[in-house]
Coordinates of C-alpha atoms in Angstrom, one line a residue:
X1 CA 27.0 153.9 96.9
X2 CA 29.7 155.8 99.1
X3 CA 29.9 159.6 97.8
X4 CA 33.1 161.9 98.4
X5 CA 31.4 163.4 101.3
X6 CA 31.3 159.7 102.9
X7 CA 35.1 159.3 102.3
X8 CA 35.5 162.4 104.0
X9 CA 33.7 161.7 106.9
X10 CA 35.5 158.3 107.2
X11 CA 39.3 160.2 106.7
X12 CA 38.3 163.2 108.5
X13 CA 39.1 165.5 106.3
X14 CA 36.9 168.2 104.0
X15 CA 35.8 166.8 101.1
X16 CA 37.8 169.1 99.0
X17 CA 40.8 167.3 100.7
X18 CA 40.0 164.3 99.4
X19 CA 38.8 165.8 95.8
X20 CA 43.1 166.9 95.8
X21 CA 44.0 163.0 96.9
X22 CA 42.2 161.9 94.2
X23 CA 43.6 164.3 91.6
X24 CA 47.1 164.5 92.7
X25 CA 46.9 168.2 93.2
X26 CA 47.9 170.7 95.7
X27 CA 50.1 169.7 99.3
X28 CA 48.8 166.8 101.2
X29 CA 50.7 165.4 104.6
X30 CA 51.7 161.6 103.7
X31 CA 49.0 160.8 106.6
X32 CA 46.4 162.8 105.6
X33 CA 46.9 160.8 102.2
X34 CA 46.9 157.3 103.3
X35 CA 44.1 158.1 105.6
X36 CA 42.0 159.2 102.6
X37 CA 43.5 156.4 100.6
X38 CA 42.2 153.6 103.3
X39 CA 38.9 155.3 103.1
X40 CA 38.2 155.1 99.6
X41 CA 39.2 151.9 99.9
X42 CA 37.3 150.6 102.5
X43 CA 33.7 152.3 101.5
X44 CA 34.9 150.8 97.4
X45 CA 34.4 154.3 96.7
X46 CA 34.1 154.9 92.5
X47 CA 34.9 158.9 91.4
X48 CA 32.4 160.0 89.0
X49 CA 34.2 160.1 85.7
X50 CA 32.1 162.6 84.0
X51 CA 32.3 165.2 86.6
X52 CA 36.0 164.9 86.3
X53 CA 36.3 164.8 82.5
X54 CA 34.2 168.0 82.4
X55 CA 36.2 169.8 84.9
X56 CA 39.1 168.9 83.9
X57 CA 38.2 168.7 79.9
X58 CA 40.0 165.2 79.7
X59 CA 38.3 162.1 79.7
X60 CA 41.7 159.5 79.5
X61 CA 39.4 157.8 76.4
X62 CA 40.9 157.8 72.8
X63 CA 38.4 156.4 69.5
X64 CA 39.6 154.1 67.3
X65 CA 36.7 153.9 64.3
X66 CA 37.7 151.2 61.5
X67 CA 35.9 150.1 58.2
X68 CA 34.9 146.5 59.4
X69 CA 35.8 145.2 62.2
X70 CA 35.1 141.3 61.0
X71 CA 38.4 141.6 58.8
X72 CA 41.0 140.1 61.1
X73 CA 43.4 143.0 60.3
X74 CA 41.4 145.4 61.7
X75 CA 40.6 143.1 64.5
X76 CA 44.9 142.8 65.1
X77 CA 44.7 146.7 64.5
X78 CA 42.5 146.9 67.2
X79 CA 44.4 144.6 70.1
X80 CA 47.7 146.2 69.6
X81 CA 45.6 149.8 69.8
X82 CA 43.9 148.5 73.5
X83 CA 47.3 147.2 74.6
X84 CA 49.7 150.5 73.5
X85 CA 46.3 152.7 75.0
X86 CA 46.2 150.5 78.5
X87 CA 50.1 150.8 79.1
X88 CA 49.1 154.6 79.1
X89 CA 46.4 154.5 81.1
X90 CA 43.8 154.9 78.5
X91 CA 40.5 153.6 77.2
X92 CA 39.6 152.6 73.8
X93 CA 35.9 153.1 72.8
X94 CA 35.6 151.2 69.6
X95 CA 33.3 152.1 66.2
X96 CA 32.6 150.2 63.3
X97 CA 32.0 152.3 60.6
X98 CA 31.3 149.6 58.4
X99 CA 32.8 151.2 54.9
X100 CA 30.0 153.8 55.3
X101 CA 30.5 157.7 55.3
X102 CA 27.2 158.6 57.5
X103 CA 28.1 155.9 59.8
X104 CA 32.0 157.3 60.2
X105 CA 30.8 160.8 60.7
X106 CA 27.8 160.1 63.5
X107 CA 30.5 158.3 65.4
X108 CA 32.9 160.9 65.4
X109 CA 30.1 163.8 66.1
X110 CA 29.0 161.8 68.7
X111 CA 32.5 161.0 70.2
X112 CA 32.9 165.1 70.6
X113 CA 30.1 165.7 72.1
X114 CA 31.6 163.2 74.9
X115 CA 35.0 164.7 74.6
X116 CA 37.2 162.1 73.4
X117 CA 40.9 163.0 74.0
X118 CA 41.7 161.8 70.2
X119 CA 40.7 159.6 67.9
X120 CA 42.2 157.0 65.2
X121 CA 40.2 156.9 62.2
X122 CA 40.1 154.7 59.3
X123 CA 38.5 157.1 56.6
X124 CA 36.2 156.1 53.9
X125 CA 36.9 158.1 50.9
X126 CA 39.4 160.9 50.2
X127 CA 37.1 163.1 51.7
X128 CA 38.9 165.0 54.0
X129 CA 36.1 166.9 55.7
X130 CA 35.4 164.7 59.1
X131 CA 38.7 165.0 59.9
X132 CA 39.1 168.3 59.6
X133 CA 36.3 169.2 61.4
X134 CA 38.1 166.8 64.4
X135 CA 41.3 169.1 64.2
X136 CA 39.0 171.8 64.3
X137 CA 38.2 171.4 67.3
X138 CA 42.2 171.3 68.3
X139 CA 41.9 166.8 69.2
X140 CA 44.7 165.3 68.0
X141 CA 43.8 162.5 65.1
X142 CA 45.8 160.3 63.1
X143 CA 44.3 157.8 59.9
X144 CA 45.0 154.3 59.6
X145 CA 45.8 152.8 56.1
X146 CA 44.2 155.3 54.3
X147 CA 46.1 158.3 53.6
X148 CA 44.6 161.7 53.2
X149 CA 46.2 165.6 53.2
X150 CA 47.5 167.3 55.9
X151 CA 46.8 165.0 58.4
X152 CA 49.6 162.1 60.3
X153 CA 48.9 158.5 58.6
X154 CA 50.0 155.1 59.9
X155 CA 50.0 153.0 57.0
X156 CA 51.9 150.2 55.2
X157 CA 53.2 150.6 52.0
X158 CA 50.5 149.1 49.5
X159 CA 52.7 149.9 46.0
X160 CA 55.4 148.4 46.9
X161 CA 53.5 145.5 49.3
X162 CA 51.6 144.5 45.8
X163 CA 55.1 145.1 43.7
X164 CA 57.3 142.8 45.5
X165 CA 54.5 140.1 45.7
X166 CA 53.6 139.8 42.0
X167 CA 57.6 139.8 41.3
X168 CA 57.5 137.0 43.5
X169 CA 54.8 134.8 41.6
X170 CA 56.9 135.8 38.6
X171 CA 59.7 134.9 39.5
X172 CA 58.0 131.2 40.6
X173 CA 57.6 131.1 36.8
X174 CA 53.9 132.0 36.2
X175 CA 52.9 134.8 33.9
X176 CA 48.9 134.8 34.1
X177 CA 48.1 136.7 37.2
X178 CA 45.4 137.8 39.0
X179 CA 44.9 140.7 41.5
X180 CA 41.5 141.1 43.3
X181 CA 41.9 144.4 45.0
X182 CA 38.6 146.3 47.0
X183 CA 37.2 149.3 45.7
X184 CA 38.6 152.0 43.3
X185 CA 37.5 154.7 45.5
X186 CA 40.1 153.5 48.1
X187 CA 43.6 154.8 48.0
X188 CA 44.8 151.2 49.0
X189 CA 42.8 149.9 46.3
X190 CA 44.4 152.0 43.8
X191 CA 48.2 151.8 45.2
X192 CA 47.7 147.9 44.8
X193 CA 47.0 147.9 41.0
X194 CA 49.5 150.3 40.7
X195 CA 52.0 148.0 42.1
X196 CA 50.8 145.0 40.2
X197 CA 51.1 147.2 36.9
X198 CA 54.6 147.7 37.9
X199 CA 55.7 144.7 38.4
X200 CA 54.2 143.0 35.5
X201 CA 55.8 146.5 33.0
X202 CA 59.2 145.2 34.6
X203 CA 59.4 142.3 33.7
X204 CA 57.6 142.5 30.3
X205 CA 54.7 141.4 30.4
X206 CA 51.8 142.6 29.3
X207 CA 48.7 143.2 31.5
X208 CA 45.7 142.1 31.0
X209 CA 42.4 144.0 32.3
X210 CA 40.5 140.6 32.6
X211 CA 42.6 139.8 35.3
X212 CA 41.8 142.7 37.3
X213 CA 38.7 142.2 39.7
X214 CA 37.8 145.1 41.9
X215 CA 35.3 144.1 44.7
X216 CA 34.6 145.2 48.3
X217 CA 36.8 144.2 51.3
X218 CA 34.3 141.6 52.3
X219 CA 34.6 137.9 52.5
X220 CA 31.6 137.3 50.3
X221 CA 32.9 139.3 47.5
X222 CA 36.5 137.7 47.3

């Protein structure tokens, strides 16, 4: 495997010459550059990531942790995250938390530790704490869905989503409906009902719990 020193050799230059091709830093002649440039591409020399990432304390990687990554919106959450990241020149590095807390926080200790340049983060609960200890440690990070305090959330608007829906079904003519909504401990869970509750209140009808069915977000329990 070709090393800097190699690419030097080839371009004859000093290595540190080609260490200021590769990071666009400092004056270098238009020769001296495509000579370097012909060398690293000749020898298929590969920079070593982590040396650069920990000299220059950015590693072009951002997380993106959701809560089950089998639910096809996650999985369109996660495309349109890789395409917006690539057009900017960054990776994704994927975790599935799988709806649990100790799995959500292990990834995000562990992405740290490696110096992730910011992370997207479905959270859990309302518990605010792995987040905060993220912005902490001054990385940018925004939640998905689930909204929590002083932090930026993308999220659609799950009142309103369930609202106009169940005024739809009513206005289709039926009066007995059902919601099956995921657990109570979710804020979307609980903007849902709230939107059913609504809808049925305006348009006078009266709810009825046995219609209510809170489960998990999991195929098997819907």
């Amino acid at each position: 495997m070709a090393t800097i020193r190699d690419v030097a050799k080839r371009a004859r230059v000093a290595p540190i010459t080609v260490s200021r091709v590769l990071n666009n830093v400092g004056y270098i002649s238009e020769d001296t550059r495509a000579r370097v440039e012909a060398a690293i591409e000749e020898l298929q020399y590969i920079p070593n990531s982590i040396s650069r990432s920990l000299r220059f304390k950015k590693t072009n990687t951002i997380a993106l942790i959701v809560s089950d990554i089998t639910n096809p919106f996650w999985t369109t959450v996660t495309r349109g995250v890789e395409d917006a990241s690539s057009e900017h020149g960054l990776s994704v590095i994927l975790g599935n938390s799988d709806e649990r807390q100790d799995k959500l926080e292990s990834y995000v200790n562990l992405l740290l530790q490696r110096q992730t340049d910011g992370f997207l983060i479905v959270p859990i609960s309302s518990d605010p704490n792995v987040v905060q200890r993220i912005k902490k440690r001054n990385v940018p990070v925004v939640v998905l869905d689930r909204p929590l305090p002083d932090v930026d959330v993308v999220r659609s608007d799950s009142e309103d989503g369930a609202f106009q829906l169940v005024s739809y079904l009513i206005g289709l003519g039926h009066r007995r409906i059902a919601i099956l909504t995921g657990p109570t401990t979710i804020a979307t869970s609980q903007q849902r009902i709230v939107g059913y509750q609504r809808a049925l209140r305006n348009h006078n009808l009266d709810e009825d719990e046995n219609l209510v069915f809170v489960g998990e977000y999991k195929l098997e329990s819907g």
